[in-house]
Amino acid sequence: MENAELYSAASGMQKKDAEEILTEFRDKLNWSRNVRILDVGCGSGEVTTEIILPQLPKDFQEMIGLDVSIDMVKHARNVHSQFNVNFIQFDIAKKSDQITREIMKSIGISKNINPHQKEKQKPDDENIKTATSSRMIVDYQGISPLDNKKNPEFDIVFSFYCLHWVTNQKVALRNIFKLLKPGGEALFTFLAQSPIFTLYRALSKTTPWKDYMQDVEQYIPFYQDADSPVEKFVEMVKAIGFTVLTSECRERDYVFENSSSLRNAIVAVNPFLSRIPSSLRKDYISECLYQTKILNLVSVKNNRYRVTYKLMVAHVKKPEP
C-alpha cells in the first residue's frame, strides 16, 4: 500500500462507498460554525478533497487528512493540499498520553510546508516558531501543542476504509475519542468481512508465498470470523465512552469492469507485495488472481468481476459533560 499513484487510480470501490455513505449521513451530522474536520486514513487524498470537501459548509475552519503511510501523505500534499486542507503522517493507533499535542505539532509542520499556506498566509497566523534546537514548538492559530489548556480538538472525524488495517483498533478508537470535542461526532466505514482477507489466508499457506506472509493475521480484522461483528464493535466503542447513534454491517457489492481493474485493486492494497523479491512479484500477482478465481471470491459475467463484501458503517458521538 505504498504506491500512492496506483492506489489513487485503483480505489474506485473505496471512493464509491465513501461517497454513498457520506451522502447518506451528511444531514445527520452536526455541522457547527467553523467546523474542524479530521479524515483518518486519508490515503492518497482523493476521498478527503473530492468527496468530503464538497460536502463541507463554506465556513469550515480546516480539514486535516491523516495517514500512516508517508508515501500516501506526500502524494496527498503534492496533489490535494489547499489553504485550509492539510495532510499529516501519523499512526492513529500510536499509544500516547499526549495524542492531541502530537497531532497538533504535525499539523503545524504540515502547514509550514504547504505552498498554499505560504501564498495565502493570514497576517495574524504564525504557523511555526522554532524554539531550542532540541525540539520545535508549533504555534497554530495561537495554540501551542505544549499548552495543556488550549489544545484544540475536532468537531467531526471521518474514517473511510482504514480501520480494518489497524491491528490495535481499540487504541485507534480511543485516540479518536480523545481528539474529538465533547459533543463531537465520528463516521466510520470499514471492511468487516471481505474476500480479500480470505485471499491473504489462502496465499499464506502456499509455497513460496507463506514465507513472506507469516504475520498474515495482523492484516485481517477480527470481525472477519465474527458471527456478530456489529455487537463486537458496539461493545468496544461503548467501553471507550462513545454513544452509538448508528452501527450496521451492510452487504455490498462492486463490479470491476475488467481483469486489469481487479488486478490493480488487489495490488494497490496488498500489504505483503513490498516484501516479495522483485523477481517474484509478477508470479505473486498472478497467484493472487488465480486464487481469487478458484476460491470463487469473485463472480464473473461478460468479463466483469463482481465482489461481495460486508461493510461496517457506524455513526458515534462523544458525550458532552
PDB file of C-alpha atoms in Angstrom:
ATOM      1  CA  MET A   1       0.000   0.000   0.000  1.00  0.00           C
ATOM      2  CA  GLU A   2       2.900   2.316  -0.689  1.00  0.00           C
ATOM      3  CA  ASN A   3       2.148   3.093  -4.347  1.00  0.00           C
ATOM      4  CA  ALA A   4       0.030   6.207  -3.923  1.00  0.00           C
ATOM      5  CA  GLU A   5      -0.498   6.784  -7.636  1.00  0.00           C
ATOM      6  CA  LEU A   6      -1.738   3.232  -8.180  1.00  0.00           C
ATOM      7  CA  TYR A   7      -3.995   3.444  -5.133  1.00  0.00           C
ATOM      8  CA  SER A   8      -5.387   6.734  -6.391  1.00  0.00           C
ATOM      9  CA  ALA A   9      -6.246   5.163  -9.734  1.00  0.00           C
ATOM     10  CA  ALA A  10      -7.446   1.787  -8.434  1.00  0.00           C
ATOM     11  CA  SER A  11      -9.574   2.743  -5.421  1.00  0.00           C
ATOM     12  CA  GLY A  12     -12.917   3.059  -7.190  1.00  0.00           C
ATOM     13  CA  MET A  13     -14.674   0.807  -4.686  1.00  0.00           C
ATOM     14  CA  GLN A  14     -13.425   2.830  -1.733  1.00  0.00           C
ATOM     15  CA  LYS A  15     -14.478   6.112  -3.340  1.00  0.00           C
ATOM     16  CA  LYS A  16     -17.911   4.802  -4.295  1.00  0.00           C
ATOM     17  CA  ASP A  17     -18.675   3.584  -0.783  1.00  0.00           C
ATOM     18  CA  ALA A  18     -17.305   6.725   0.854  1.00  0.00           C
ATOM     19  CA  GLU A  19     -19.420   8.970  -1.356  1.00  0.00           C
ATOM     20  CA  GLU A  20     -22.609   6.980  -0.805  1.00  0.00           C
ATOM     21  CA  ILE A  21     -22.154   6.727   2.968  1.00  0.00           C
ATOM     22  CA  LEU A  22     -21.271  10.402   3.380  1.00  0.00           C
ATOM     23  CA  THR A  23     -24.248  11.462   1.258  1.00  0.00           C
ATOM     24  CA  GLU A  24     -26.493   9.330   3.459  1.00  0.00           C
ATOM     25  CA  PHE A  25     -25.173  10.724   6.745  1.00  0.00           C
ATOM     26  CA  ARG A  26     -24.429  14.324   5.801  1.00  0.00           C
ATOM     27  CA  ASP A  27     -27.672  15.735   7.185  1.00  0.00           C
ATOM     28  CA  LYS A  28     -27.340  13.644  10.342  1.00  0.00           C
ATOM     29  CA  LEU A  29     -24.044  15.268  11.312  1.00  0.00           C
ATOM     30  CA  ASN A  30     -23.838  18.398  13.437  1.00  0.00           C
ATOM     31  CA  TRP A  31     -22.075  20.977  11.275  1.00  0.00           C
ATOM     32  CA  SER A  32     -21.135  23.672  13.788  1.00  0.00           C
ATOM     33  CA  ARG A  33     -19.737  27.006  12.687  1.00  0.00           C
ATOM     34  CA  ASN A  34     -16.014  26.942  11.852  1.00  0.00           C
ATOM     35  CA  VAL A  35     -16.067  23.163  11.997  1.00  0.00           C
ATOM     36  CA  ARG A  36     -12.730  21.338  12.210  1.00  0.00           C
ATOM     37  CA  ILE A  37     -12.538  18.004  10.386  1.00  0.00           C
ATOM     38  CA  LEU A  38     -10.124  15.076  10.677  1.00  0.00           C
ATOM     39  CA  ASP A  39     -10.003  12.371   7.998  1.00  0.00           C
ATOM     40  CA  VAL A  40      -8.288   9.304   9.469  1.00  0.00           C
ATOM     41  CA  GLY A  41      -6.714   7.060   6.849  1.00  0.00           C
ATOM     42  CA  CYS A  42      -6.836   9.644   4.073  1.00  0.00           C
ATOM     43  CA  GLY A  43      -4.678   7.546   1.740  1.00  0.00           C
ATOM     44  CA  SER A  44      -3.756   9.431  -1.414  1.00  0.00           C
ATOM     45  CA  GLY A  45      -6.177  12.258  -0.598  1.00  0.00           C
ATOM     46  CA  GLU A  46      -8.955  11.842  -3.163  1.00  0.00           C
ATOM     47  CA  VAL A  47     -11.683  10.982  -0.664  1.00  0.00           C
ATOM     48  CA  THR A  48     -10.605  13.915   1.509  1.00  0.00           C
ATOM     49  CA  THR A  49     -10.770  16.559  -1.202  1.00  0.00           C
ATOM     50  CA  GLU A  50     -13.071  15.135  -3.864  1.00  0.00           C
ATOM     51  CA  ILE A  51     -15.743  13.570  -1.650  1.00  0.00           C
ATOM     52  CA  ILE A  52     -15.604  15.071   1.853  1.00  0.00           C
ATOM     53  CA  LEU A  53     -14.572  18.624   0.938  1.00  0.00           C
ATOM     54  CA  PRO A  54     -17.549  19.376  -1.373  1.00  0.00           C
ATOM     55  CA  GLN A  55     -19.911  18.356   1.444  1.00  0.00           C
ATOM     56  CA  LEU A  56     -18.442  20.760   3.998  1.00  0.00           C
ATOM     57  CA  PRO A  57     -20.100  24.062   4.909  1.00  0.00           C
ATOM     58  CA  LYS A  58     -18.382  27.055   3.337  1.00  0.00           C
ATOM     59  CA  ASP A  59     -17.320  28.434   6.716  1.00  0.00           C
ATOM     60  CA  PHE A  60     -15.419  25.326   7.837  1.00  0.00           C
ATOM     61  CA  GLN A  61     -12.185  26.162   9.620  1.00  0.00           C
ATOM     62  CA  GLU A  62      -9.924  23.416   8.344  1.00  0.00           C
ATOM     63  CA  MET A  63      -9.682  19.774   7.372  1.00  0.00           C
ATOM     64  CA  ILE A  64      -6.741  17.515   8.178  1.00  0.00           C
ATOM     65  CA  GLY A  65      -6.048  14.283   6.325  1.00  0.00           C
ATOM     66  CA  LEU A  66      -4.054  11.770   8.362  1.00  0.00           C
ATOM     67  CA  ASP A  67      -2.375   8.577   7.183  1.00  0.00           C
ATOM     68  CA  VAL A  68       0.307   6.236   8.495  1.00  0.00           C
ATOM     69  CA  SER A  69       1.988   5.994   5.069  1.00  0.00           C
ATOM     70  CA  ILE A  70       4.449   8.771   4.324  1.00  0.00           C
ATOM     71  CA  ASP A  71       4.242   7.993   0.591  1.00  0.00           C
ATOM     72  CA  MET A  72       0.475   8.465   0.636  1.00  0.00           C
ATOM     73  CA  VAL A  73       0.825  11.708   2.565  1.00  0.00           C
ATOM     74  CA  LYS A  74       3.486  13.064   0.212  1.00  0.00           C
ATOM     75  CA  HIS A  75       1.201  12.367  -2.745  1.00  0.00           C
ATOM     76  CA  ALA A  76      -1.768  13.962  -0.994  1.00  0.00           C
ATOM     77  CA  ARG A  77       0.259  17.055  -0.103  1.00  0.00           C
ATOM     78  CA  ASN A  78       1.600  17.452  -3.630  1.00  0.00           C
ATOM     79  CA  VAL A  79      -1.750  16.975  -5.349  1.00  0.00           C
ATOM     80  CA  HIS A  80      -4.505  17.947  -2.923  1.00  0.00           C
ATOM     81  CA  SER A  81      -3.234  20.489  -0.370  1.00  0.00           C
ATOM     82  CA  GLN A  82      -5.197  23.727  -0.163  1.00  0.00           C
ATOM     83  CA  PHE A  83      -5.115  26.710   2.144  1.00  0.00           C
ATOM     84  CA  ASN A  84      -7.369  25.074   4.739  1.00  0.00           C
ATOM     85  CA  VAL A  85      -6.702  21.438   3.814  1.00  0.00           C
ATOM     86  CA  ASN A  86      -3.502  19.841   5.094  1.00  0.00           C
ATOM     87  CA  PHE A  87      -2.130  16.312   5.315  1.00  0.00           C
ATOM     88  CA  ILE A  88      -0.028  14.735   8.051  1.00  0.00           C
ATOM     89  CA  GLN A  89       1.755  11.426   8.548  1.00  0.00           C
ATOM     90  CA  PHE A  90       0.717   9.852  11.836  1.00  0.00           C
ATOM     91  CA  ASP A  91      -0.193   6.443  13.250  1.00  0.00           C
ATOM     92  CA  ILE A  92      -3.683   6.768  14.732  1.00  0.00           C
ATOM     93  CA  ALA A  93      -3.034   3.577  16.730  1.00  0.00           C
ATOM     94  CA  LYS A  94       0.009   5.051  18.459  1.00  0.00           C
ATOM     95  CA  LYS A  95      -0.042   4.603  22.213  1.00  0.00           C
ATOM     96  CA  SER A  96       0.401   8.084  23.641  1.00  0.00           C
ATOM     97  CA  ASP A  97      -0.841  10.138  26.563  1.00  0.00           C
ATOM     98  CA  GLN A  98      -0.242  13.292  24.511  1.00  0.00           C
ATOM     99  CA  ILE A  99      -2.042  12.371  21.314  1.00  0.00           C
ATOM    100  CA  THR A 100      -3.600  15.801  20.764  1.00  0.00           C
ATOM    101  CA  ARG A 101      -0.301  17.602  21.268  1.00  0.00           C
ATOM    102  CA  GLU A 102       1.474  15.297  18.857  1.00  0.00           C
ATOM    103  CA  ILE A 103      -1.221  15.686  16.224  1.00  0.00           C
ATOM    104  CA  MET A 104      -1.134  19.471  16.528  1.00  0.00           C
ATOM    105  CA  LYS A 105       2.632  19.525  16.189  1.00  0.00           C
ATOM    106  CA  SER A 106       2.349  17.518  12.975  1.00  0.00           C
ATOM    107  CA  ILE A 107      -0.350  19.879  11.713  1.00  0.00           C
ATOM    108  CA  GLY A 108       1.802  22.917  12.392  1.00  0.00           C
ATOM    109  CA  ILE A 109       4.721  21.449  10.487  1.00  0.00           C
ATOM    110  CA  SER A 110       2.441  20.451   7.612  1.00  0.00           C
ATOM    111  CA  LYS A 111       1.027  23.968   7.373  1.00  0.00           C
ATOM    112  CA  ASN A 112       4.532  25.364   7.236  1.00  0.00           C
ATOM    113  CA  ILE A 113       5.400  23.312   4.138  1.00  0.00           C
ATOM    114  CA  ASN A 114       2.034  23.761   2.428  1.00  0.00           C
ATOM    115  CA  PRO A 115       2.667  26.102  -0.534  1.00  0.00           C
ATOM    116  CA  HIS A 116      -0.946  27.294  -0.435  1.00  0.00           C
ATOM    117  CA  GLN A 117      -0.469  28.229   3.205  1.00  0.00           C
ATOM    118  CA  LYS A 118       2.587  30.287   2.363  1.00  0.00           C
ATOM    119  CA  GLU A 119       0.929  32.036  -0.571  1.00  0.00           C
ATOM    120  CA  LYS A 120      -2.239  32.953   1.320  1.00  0.00           C
ATOM    121  CA  GLN A 121      -0.782  33.460   4.782  1.00  0.00           C
ATOM    122  CA  LYS A 122      -3.098  35.281   7.142  1.00  0.00           C
ATOM    123  CA  PRO A 123      -1.360  38.248   8.793  1.00  0.00           C
ATOM    124  CA  ASP A 124      -2.053  37.025  12.330  1.00  0.00           C
ATOM    125  CA  ASP A 125      -1.397  33.346  11.693  1.00  0.00           C
ATOM    126  CA  GLU A 126       2.135  32.359  12.717  1.00  0.00           C
ATOM    127  CA  ASN A 127       2.393  28.685  11.956  1.00  0.00           C
ATOM    128  CA  ILE A 128       5.848  27.735  13.015  1.00  0.00           C
ATOM    129  CA  LYS A 129       8.133  29.133  15.669  1.00  0.00           C
ATOM    130  CA  THR A 130      11.378  27.341  16.296  1.00  0.00           C
ATOM    131  CA  ALA A 131      12.386  27.141  19.935  1.00  0.00           C
ATOM    132  CA  THR A 132      15.517  25.333  21.088  1.00  0.00           C
ATOM    133  CA  SER A 133      17.494  23.111  18.758  1.00  0.00           C
ATOM    134  CA  SER A 134      16.289  20.056  20.663  1.00  0.00           C
ATOM    135  CA  ARG A 135      12.617  20.450  19.827  1.00  0.00           C
ATOM    136  CA  MET A 136      10.149  22.537  17.876  1.00  0.00           C
ATOM    137  CA  ILE A 137       7.172  24.274  19.435  1.00  0.00           C
ATOM    138  CA  VAL A 138       4.398  24.711  16.896  1.00  0.00           C
ATOM    139  CA  ASP A 139       2.051  27.665  17.223  1.00  0.00           C
ATOM    140  CA  TYR A 140      -1.082  27.050  15.219  1.00  0.00           C
ATOM    141  CA  GLN A 141      -3.502  29.991  15.261  1.00  0.00           C
ATOM    142  CA  GLY A 142      -2.131  30.934  18.648  1.00  0.00           C
ATOM    143  CA  ILE A 143      -2.358  27.396  20.010  1.00  0.00           C
ATOM    144  CA  SER A 144       0.737  25.579  21.169  1.00  0.00           C
ATOM    145  CA  PRO A 145       0.686  21.799  21.450  1.00  0.00           C
ATOM    146  CA  LEU A 146       2.653  22.213  24.648  1.00  0.00           C
ATOM    147  CA  ASP A 147      -0.136  24.276  26.234  1.00  0.00           C
ATOM    148  CA  ASN A 148      -2.460  21.889  28.064  1.00  0.00           C
ATOM    149  CA  LYS A 149      -5.245  24.438  28.402  1.00  0.00           C
ATOM    150  CA  LYS A 150      -5.546  25.317  24.730  1.00  0.00           C
ATOM    151  CA  ASN A 151      -5.263  22.000  22.932  1.00  0.00           C
ATOM    152  CA  PRO A 152      -7.777  22.136  20.089  1.00  0.00           C
ATOM    153  CA  GLU A 153      -9.987  19.215  19.214  1.00  0.00           C
ATOM    154  CA  PHE A 154     -12.032  18.211  16.193  1.00  0.00           C
ATOM    155  CA  ASP A 155     -15.758  18.562  15.628  1.00  0.00           C
ATOM    156  CA  ILE A 156     -16.079  15.625  13.230  1.00  0.00           C
ATOM    157  CA  VAL A 157     -13.799  12.686  12.462  1.00  0.00           C
ATOM    158  CA  PHE A 158     -14.256  10.678   9.287  1.00  0.00           C
ATOM    159  CA  SER A 159     -12.564   7.373   8.574  1.00  0.00           C
ATOM    160  CA  PHE A 160     -13.258   5.548   5.327  1.00  0.00           C
ATOM    161  CA  TYR A 161     -11.634   2.198   4.538  1.00  0.00           C
ATOM    162  CA  CYS A 162      -8.939   2.499   7.193  1.00  0.00           C
ATOM    163  CA  LEU A 163      -9.805   0.787  10.461  1.00  0.00           C
ATOM    164  CA  HIS A 164      -9.749  -2.751   9.077  1.00  0.00           C
ATOM    165  CA  TRP A 165      -5.993  -2.303   8.564  1.00  0.00           C
ATOM    166  CA  VAL A 166      -5.441  -1.222  12.174  1.00  0.00           C
ATOM    167  CA  THR A 167      -4.236  -4.115  14.321  1.00  0.00           C
ATOM    168  CA  ASN A 168      -4.961  -2.403  17.636  1.00  0.00           C
ATOM    169  CA  GLN A 169      -8.328  -0.931  16.800  1.00  0.00           C
ATOM    170  CA  LYS A 170      -9.141  -0.212  20.433  1.00  0.00           C
ATOM    171  CA  VAL A 171      -6.177   2.165  20.759  1.00  0.00           C
ATOM    172  CA  ALA A 172      -7.072   3.882  17.489  1.00  0.00           C
ATOM    173  CA  LEU A 173     -10.674   4.423  18.554  1.00  0.00           C
ATOM    174  CA  ARG A 174      -9.577   5.666  21.961  1.00  0.00           C
ATOM    175  CA  ASN A 175      -7.273   8.187  20.291  1.00  0.00           C
ATOM    176  CA  ILE A 176     -10.118   9.357  18.067  1.00  0.00           C
ATOM    177  CA  PHE A 177     -12.268   9.766  21.172  1.00  0.00           C
ATOM    178  CA  LYS A 178      -9.567  11.973  22.727  1.00  0.00           C
ATOM    179  CA  LEU A 179      -9.260  14.061  19.562  1.00  0.00           C
ATOM    180  CA  LEU A 180     -12.981  14.856  19.437  1.00  0.00           C
ATOM    181  CA  LYS A 181     -14.551  17.798  21.198  1.00  0.00           C
ATOM    182  CA  PRO A 182     -17.274  16.954  23.725  1.00  0.00           C
ATOM    183  CA  GLY A 183     -20.338  16.568  21.540  1.00  0.00           C
ATOM    184  CA  GLY A 184     -18.150  15.788  18.527  1.00  0.00           C
ATOM    185  CA  GLU A 185     -19.052  13.005  16.125  1.00  0.00           C
ATOM    186  CA  ALA A 186     -17.305  10.332  14.098  1.00  0.00           C
ATOM    187  CA  LEU A 187     -18.400   8.464  10.997  1.00  0.00           C
ATOM    188  CA  PHE A 188     -16.598   5.174  10.400  1.00  0.00           C
ATOM    189  CA  THR A 189     -16.753   2.989   7.313  1.00  0.00           C
ATOM    190  CA  PHE A 190     -14.505  -0.054   7.063  1.00  0.00           C
ATOM    191  CA  LEU A 191     -14.419  -3.641   5.888  1.00  0.00           C
ATOM    192  CA  ALA A 192     -15.860  -6.063   8.410  1.00  0.00           C
ATOM    193  CA  GLN A 193     -15.678  -9.148   6.221  1.00  0.00           C
ATOM    194  CA  SER A 194     -14.107  -9.321   2.780  1.00  0.00           C
ATOM    195  CA  PRO A 195     -12.834 -11.851   0.217  1.00  0.00           C
ATOM    196  CA  ILE A 196      -9.507 -10.017   0.207  1.00  0.00           C
ATOM    197  CA  PHE A 197      -8.779 -11.386   3.674  1.00  0.00           C
ATOM    198  CA  THR A 198      -9.762 -14.887   2.582  1.00  0.00           C
ATOM    199  CA  LEU A 199      -7.277 -14.475  -0.261  1.00  0.00           C
ATOM    200  CA  TYR A 200      -4.479 -13.449   2.107  1.00  0.00           C
ATOM    201  CA  ARG A 201      -5.035 -16.510   4.283  1.00  0.00           C
ATOM    202  CA  ALA A 202      -5.011 -18.823   1.280  1.00  0.00           C
ATOM    203  CA  LEU A 203      -1.784 -17.331  -0.054  1.00  0.00           C
ATOM    204  CA  SER A 204      -0.161 -17.549   3.389  1.00  0.00           C
ATOM    205  CA  LYS A 205      -0.482 -21.340   3.204  1.00  0.00           C
ATOM    206  CA  THR A 206       1.010 -21.594  -0.276  1.00  0.00           C
ATOM    207  CA  THR A 207       4.668 -22.120  -1.166  1.00  0.00           C
ATOM    208  CA  PRO A 208       6.673 -19.919  -1.614  1.00  0.00           C
ATOM    209  CA  TRP A 209       4.402 -17.066  -0.537  1.00  0.00           C
ATOM    210  CA  LYS A 210       3.913 -18.307   3.009  1.00  0.00           C
ATOM    211  CA  ASP A 211       7.500 -17.304   3.798  1.00  0.00           C
ATOM    212  CA  TYR A 212       6.560 -13.657   3.222  1.00  0.00           C
ATOM    213  CA  MET A 213       3.169 -13.753   4.931  1.00  0.00           C
ATOM    214  CA  GLN A 214       3.834 -15.311   8.319  1.00  0.00           C
ATOM    215  CA  ASP A 215       2.147 -12.395  10.098  1.00  0.00           C
ATOM    216  CA  VAL A 216      -0.947 -12.549   7.900  1.00  0.00           C
ATOM    217  CA  GLU A 217      -3.367 -12.467  10.844  1.00  0.00           C
ATOM    218  CA  GLN A 218      -2.178  -8.971  11.739  1.00  0.00           C
ATOM    219  CA  TYR A 219      -3.749  -7.788   8.492  1.00  0.00           C
ATOM    220  CA  ILE A 220      -7.102  -9.477   8.989  1.00  0.00           C
ATOM    221  CA  PRO A 221      -9.690  -7.728  11.194  1.00  0.00           C
ATOM    222  CA  PHE A 222     -11.136  -9.866  13.958  1.00  0.00           C
ATOM    223  CA  TYR A 223     -14.593  -9.138  12.525  1.00  0.00           C
ATOM    224  CA  GLN A 224     -13.753 -11.400   9.577  1.00  0.00           C
ATOM    225  CA  ASP A 225     -14.575 -14.507  11.621  1.00  0.00           C
ATOM    226  CA  ALA A 226     -17.202 -12.960  13.890  1.00  0.00           C
ATOM    227  CA  ASP A 227     -20.801 -14.155  13.844  1.00  0.00           C
ATOM    228  CA  SER A 228     -21.961 -10.761  15.147  1.00  0.00           C
ATOM    229  CA  PRO A 229     -19.421  -8.111  14.067  1.00  0.00           C
ATOM    230  CA  VAL A 230     -21.749  -5.239  14.970  1.00  0.00           C
ATOM    231  CA  GLU A 231     -22.071  -6.421  18.559  1.00  0.00           C
ATOM    232  CA  LYS A 232     -18.294  -6.667  18.917  1.00  0.00           C
ATOM    233  CA  PHE A 233     -17.775  -3.183  17.513  1.00  0.00           C
ATOM    234  CA  VAL A 234     -20.526  -1.608  19.618  1.00  0.00           C
ATOM    235  CA  GLU A 235     -19.148  -3.231  22.758  1.00  0.00           C
ATOM    236  CA  MET A 236     -15.720  -1.772  22.031  1.00  0.00           C
ATOM    237  CA  VAL A 237     -16.778   1.803  21.272  1.00  0.00           C
ATOM    238  CA  LYS A 238     -19.174   1.955  24.219  1.00  0.00           C
ATOM    239  CA  ALA A 239     -16.398   0.820  26.556  1.00  0.00           C
ATOM    240  CA  ILE A 240     -14.272   3.694  25.254  1.00  0.00           C
ATOM    241  CA  GLY A 241     -17.055   6.170  26.011  1.00  0.00           C
ATOM    242  CA  PHE A 242     -18.807   6.751  22.700  1.00  0.00           C
ATOM    243  CA  THR A 243     -22.546   6.986  22.303  1.00  0.00           C
ATOM    244  CA  VAL A 244     -23.563   4.845  19.335  1.00  0.00           C
ATOM    245  CA  LEU A 245     -26.057   6.550  17.021  1.00  0.00           C
ATOM    246  CA  THR A 246     -25.851   4.031  14.169  1.00  0.00           C
ATOM    247  CA  SER A 247     -23.934   0.790  13.768  1.00  0.00           C
ATOM    248  CA  GLU A 248     -24.654  -1.588  10.902  1.00  0.00           C
ATOM    249  CA  CYS A 249     -22.903  -4.285   8.931  1.00  0.00           C
ATOM    250  CA  ARG A 250     -24.070  -3.934   5.333  1.00  0.00           C
ATOM    251  CA  GLU A 251     -23.613  -6.352   2.487  1.00  0.00           C
ATOM    252  CA  ARG A 252     -22.252  -4.548  -0.546  1.00  0.00           C
ATOM    253  CA  ASP A 253     -21.001  -5.443  -3.972  1.00  0.00           C
ATOM    254  CA  TYR A 254     -18.769  -3.793  -6.511  1.00  0.00           C
ATOM    255  CA  VAL A 255     -18.151  -4.602 -10.161  1.00  0.00           C
ATOM    256  CA  PHE A 256     -14.704  -4.359 -11.716  1.00  0.00           C
ATOM    257  CA  GLU A 257     -15.045  -3.683 -15.418  1.00  0.00           C
ATOM    258  CA  ASN A 258     -12.211  -5.992 -16.467  1.00  0.00           C
ATOM    259  CA  SER A 259      -9.447  -8.211 -15.126  1.00  0.00           C
ATOM    260  CA  SER A 260      -6.941  -5.347 -15.193  1.00  0.00           C
ATOM    261  CA  SER A 261      -9.122  -3.289 -12.856  1.00  0.00           C
ATOM    262  CA  LEU A 262      -9.411  -6.238 -10.481  1.00  0.00           C
ATOM    263  CA  ARG A 263      -5.677  -6.826 -10.624  1.00  0.00           C
ATOM    264  CA  ASN A 264      -4.849  -3.196  -9.885  1.00  0.00           C
ATOM    265  CA  ALA A 265      -7.285  -3.090  -6.975  1.00  0.00           C
ATOM    266  CA  ILE A 266      -5.710  -6.190  -5.429  1.00  0.00           C
ATOM    267  CA  VAL A 267      -2.174  -4.903  -5.930  1.00  0.00           C
ATOM    268  CA  ALA A 268      -2.917  -1.387  -4.671  1.00  0.00           C
ATOM    269  CA  VAL A 269      -3.881  -2.513  -1.162  1.00  0.00           C
ATOM    270  CA  ASN A 270      -1.688  -5.600  -0.769  1.00  0.00           C
ATOM    271  CA  PRO A 271       0.473  -5.120   2.352  1.00  0.00           C
ATOM    272  CA  PHE A 272       2.790  -8.015   1.503  1.00  0.00           C
ATOM    273  CA  LEU A 273       3.856  -7.094  -2.016  1.00  0.00           C
ATOM    274  CA  SER A 274       6.803  -4.948  -0.936  1.00  0.00           C
ATOM    275  CA  ARG A 275       8.274  -7.982   0.856  1.00  0.00           C
ATOM    276  CA  ILE A 276       8.206 -10.168  -2.221  1.00  0.00           C
ATOM    277  CA  PRO A 277      11.511 -10.137  -4.165  1.00  0.00           C
ATOM    278  CA  SER A 278      11.105  -8.107  -7.329  1.00  0.00           C
ATOM    279  CA  SER A 279      11.918 -11.185  -9.423  1.00  0.00           C
ATOM    280  CA  LEU A 280       8.878 -12.981  -7.947  1.00  0.00           C
ATOM    281  CA  ARG A 281       6.306 -10.204  -7.821  1.00  0.00           C
ATOM    282  CA  LYS A 282       4.789 -10.924 -11.211  1.00  0.00           C
ATOM    283  CA  ASP A 283       4.245 -14.552 -10.174  1.00  0.00           C
ATOM    284  CA  TYR A 284       2.800 -13.451  -6.846  1.00  0.00           C
ATOM    285  CA  ILE A 285       0.277 -11.175  -8.516  1.00  0.00           C
ATOM    286  CA  SER A 286      -0.673 -13.951 -10.935  1.00  0.00           C
ATOM    287  CA  GLU A 287      -1.208 -16.268  -7.974  1.00  0.00           C
ATOM    288  CA  CYS A 288      -3.445 -13.647  -6.342  1.00  0.00           C
ATOM    289  CA  LEU A 289      -5.674 -13.603  -9.414  1.00  0.00           C
ATOM    290  CA  TYR A 290      -5.626 -17.391  -9.723  1.00  0.00           C
ATOM    291  CA  GLN A 291      -6.627 -17.908  -6.084  1.00  0.00           C
ATOM    292  CA  THR A 292      -9.340 -15.281  -6.433  1.00  0.00           C
ATOM    293  CA  LYS A 293     -10.938 -17.354  -9.177  1.00  0.00           C
ATOM    294  CA  ILE A 294     -10.508 -20.889  -7.803  1.00  0.00           C
ATOM    295  CA  LEU A 295     -11.781 -19.824  -4.365  1.00  0.00           C
ATOM    296  CA  ASN A 296     -14.814 -18.196  -6.005  1.00  0.00           C
ATOM    297  CA  LEU A 297     -14.034 -14.879  -4.351  1.00  0.00           C
ATOM    298  CA  VAL A 298     -15.496 -13.066  -7.353  1.00  0.00           C
ATOM    299  CA  SER A 299     -18.261 -13.876  -9.798  1.00  0.00           C
ATOM    300  CA  VAL A 300     -17.555 -13.352 -13.487  1.00  0.00           C
ATOM    301  CA  LYS A 301     -20.064 -12.328 -16.130  1.00  0.00           C
ATOM    302  CA  ASN A 302     -19.290 -10.804 -19.516  1.00  0.00           C
ATOM    303  CA  ASN A 303     -15.673 -10.343 -18.434  1.00  0.00           C
ATOM    304  CA  ARG A 304     -16.800  -8.193 -15.500  1.00  0.00           C
ATOM    305  CA  TYR A 305     -15.874  -9.185 -11.954  1.00  0.00           C
ATOM    306  CA  ARG A 306     -18.313  -8.767  -9.083  1.00  0.00           C
ATOM    307  CA  VAL A 307     -17.096  -8.910  -5.495  1.00  0.00           C
ATOM    308  CA  THR A 308     -19.384  -9.101  -2.452  1.00  0.00           C
ATOM    309  CA  TYR A 309     -18.267  -7.932   0.984  1.00  0.00           C
ATOM    310  CA  LYS A 310     -19.585  -6.625   4.303  1.00  0.00           C
ATOM    311  CA  LEU A 311     -19.052  -3.025   5.317  1.00  0.00           C
ATOM    312  CA  MET A 312     -19.239  -1.716   8.867  1.00  0.00           C
ATOM    313  CA  VAL A 313     -20.924   1.675   8.996  1.00  0.00           C
ATOM    314  CA  ALA A 314     -21.019   3.480  12.326  1.00  0.00           C
ATOM    315  CA  HIS A 315     -22.005   6.965  13.460  1.00  0.00           C
ATOM    316  CA  VAL A 316     -20.885   7.678  17.022  1.00  0.00           C
ATOM    317  CA  LYS A 317     -20.710  10.671  19.327  1.00  0.00           C
ATOM    318  CA  LYS A 318     -18.531  11.806  22.208  1.00  0.00           C
ATOM    319  CA  PRO A 319     -20.914  12.727  25.044  1.00  0.00           C
ATOM    320  CA  GLU A 320     -20.970  16.249  26.406  1.00  0.00           C
ATOM    321  CA  PRO A 321     -20.321  16.735  30.137  1.00  0.00           C
TER     322      PRO A 321
END
